[in-house]
Tab-separated table of C-alpha atoms in Angstrom:
chain	number	residue	atom	x	y	z
A	2	MET	CA	67.675	-56.409	195.876
A	3	ARG	CA	65.433	-54.945	198.565
A	4	GLY	CA	66.056	-54.531	202.240
A	5	ARG	CA	66.500	-52.207	205.232
A	6	ALA	CA	68.730	-52.527	208.229
A	7	ASP	CA	65.836	-51.804	210.617
A	8	VAL	CA	63.480	-54.490	209.288
A	9	SER	CA	63.211	-57.648	211.278
A	10	GLU	CA	64.086	-61.089	209.901
A	11	GLU	CA	60.477	-62.127	210.141
A	12	ARG	CA	59.281	-59.135	208.116
A	13	LEU	CA	62.007	-59.693	205.496
A	14	GLN	CA	60.891	-63.364	205.223
A	15	GLY	CA	57.329	-62.196	204.655
A	16	LEU	CA	58.420	-59.657	202.066
A	17	ALA	CA	60.549	-62.369	200.222
A	18	LYS	CA	57.530	-64.675	200.222
A	19	ARG	CA	55.248	-62.017	198.744
A	20	MET	CA	57.865	-61.165	196.073
A	21	ARG	CA	58.041	-64.855	195.139
A	22	ARG	CA	54.236	-65.007	194.759
A	23	GLU	CA	54.002	-61.747	192.787
A	24	PRO	CA	57.268	-61.281	190.841
A	25	ALA	CA	57.828	-58.326	188.691
A	26	LEU	CA	57.791	-58.911	184.906
A	27	TYR	CA	61.578	-58.830	184.482
A	28	GLU	CA	62.152	-61.035	187.473
A	29	ARG	CA	59.791	-63.570	185.899
A	30	LYS	CA	61.795	-63.428	182.680
A	31	LEU	CA	65.054	-64.008	184.541
A	32	TRP	CA	63.515	-66.777	186.644
A	33	SER	CA	62.439	-68.574	183.464
A	34	ILE	CA	66.102	-68.742	182.470
A	35	LEU	CA	67.520	-69.590	185.947
A	36	ARG	CA	64.931	-71.946	187.462
A	37	ASP	CA	65.205	-75.782	187.704
A	38	ARG	CA	68.908	-75.711	186.894
A	39	ARG	CA	68.155	-74.738	183.330
A	40	LEU	CA	71.329	-72.632	183.007
A	41	GLU	CA	74.254	-75.076	182.882
A	42	GLY	CA	72.911	-76.916	185.867
A	43	LEU	CA	73.362	-73.910	188.232
A	44	LYS	CA	71.074	-73.974	191.190
A	45	PHE	CA	69.467	-70.593	191.854
A	46	ARG	CA	67.075	-69.558	194.567
A	47	ARG	CA	64.900	-66.499	194.267
A	48	GLN	CA	64.044	-63.749	196.746
A	49	VAL	CA	66.526	-64.878	199.355
A	50	VAL	CA	67.023	-63.048	202.658
A	51	LEU	CA	70.700	-62.269	203.186
A	52	GLY	CA	71.252	-60.228	206.329
A	53	PRO	CA	69.218	-57.041	206.067
A	54	TYR	CA	68.474	-57.531	202.337
A	55	VAL	CA	66.435	-59.590	199.918
A	56	ALA	CA	68.373	-60.721	196.813
A	57	ASP	CA	66.461	-61.447	193.627
A	58	PHE	CA	68.366	-64.595	192.647
A	59	VAL	CA	71.244	-66.356	194.421
A	60	CYS	CA	73.562	-69.188	193.429
A	61	MET	CA	74.995	-70.209	196.792
A	62	ARG	CA	77.597	-72.579	195.333
A	63	HIS	CA	79.270	-69.693	193.469
A	64	ARG	CA	78.259	-66.965	195.950
A	65	LEU	CA	76.651	-65.115	193.073
A	66	ILE	CA	73.684	-62.747	193.232
A	67	VAL	CA	71.747	-61.686	190.080
A	68	GLU	CA	69.616	-58.557	190.388
A	69	ALA	CA	66.890	-57.370	187.987
A	70	ASP	CA	67.046	-53.531	188.381
A	71	GLY	CA	63.871	-51.743	187.671
A	72	PRO	CA	63.425	-48.041	187.067
A	73	PHE	CA	63.485	-47.050	190.740
A	74	HIS	CA	66.936	-48.143	191.829
A	75	ASP	CA	69.086	-45.762	193.810
A	76	ALA	CA	72.773	-46.197	192.842
A	77	GLU	CA	73.996	-44.998	196.190
A	78	ARG	CA	71.848	-47.416	198.180
A	79	ASP	CA	72.771	-50.254	195.711
A	80	ALA	CA	76.468	-49.483	196.312
A	81	VAL	CA	75.964	-49.807	200.108
A	82	ARG	CA	74.120	-53.161	199.607
A	83	ASP	CA	76.699	-54.468	197.154
A	84	GLY	CA	79.457	-53.480	199.558
A	85	TRP	CA	77.866	-55.353	202.458
A	86	LEU	CA	77.142	-58.389	200.257
A	87	GLY	CA	80.761	-58.263	198.972
A	88	SER	CA	81.959	-58.311	202.601
A	89	GLN	CA	79.984	-61.541	203.060
A	90	GLY	CA	81.736	-63.118	200.010
A	91	PHE	CA	79.058	-62.579	197.362
A	92	ARG	CA	79.408	-61.100	193.903
A	93	VAL	CA	76.543	-59.092	192.538
A	94	LEU	CA	75.481	-58.809	188.904
A	95	ARG	CA	72.918	-56.107	188.128
A	96	PHE	CA	70.932	-56.049	184.952
A	97	PRO	CA	68.576	-53.224	184.044
A	98	ASN	CA	65.215	-54.255	182.742
A	99	THR	CA	66.004	-53.113	179.201
A	100	GLN	CA	69.006	-55.484	179.093
A	101	ILE	CA	66.925	-58.357	180.280
A	102	GLU	CA	64.193	-57.670	177.806
A	103	ASN	CA	66.310	-56.994	174.787
A	104	ARG	CA	69.425	-59.112	175.237
A	105	ASP	CA	68.734	-62.314	177.111
A	106	TRP	CA	71.873	-63.880	175.588
A	107	GLU	CA	74.045	-61.014	177.028
A	108	VAL	CA	72.630	-61.639	180.472
A	109	VAL	CA	73.162	-65.384	180.233
A	110	GLY	CA	76.755	-64.890	178.964
A	111	ALA	CA	77.582	-62.524	181.854
A	112	ILE	CA	76.186	-65.048	184.425
A	113	LEU	CA	78.132	-67.923	182.906
A	114	GLU	CA	81.297	-65.789	182.833
A	115	ALA	CA	80.860	-64.944	186.536
A	116	VAL	CA	80.732	-68.622	187.544
A	117	LYS	CA	83.860	-69.650	185.618
A	118	PRO	CA	86.746	-70.769	187.839
A	119	ARG	CA	89.151	-67.941	188.397
């Protein structure tokens, strides 16, 4: 998830568009699992602007955000983002790149578990 409170909506939309055109390796891997309703028919969108942030993948029906966390994530900033997104009714799942690369089935299982009715 990327974003800053002082960035305009227009600039965030431009950033999201660039990130869709040039995804990081692990975002491409996740997108190959999530796109076209491949995962249990769940509809995911990628690089979605939500308030002052850009979320990697969002399933609006389940208010679920899936993040591919690269090596430069700041836990403190992520906690602030996740708190804001939680206040908007979203749940955030974060997966480090090593987990995406080595255990696709674990990532898929966690996503499916998150969308189960409570």
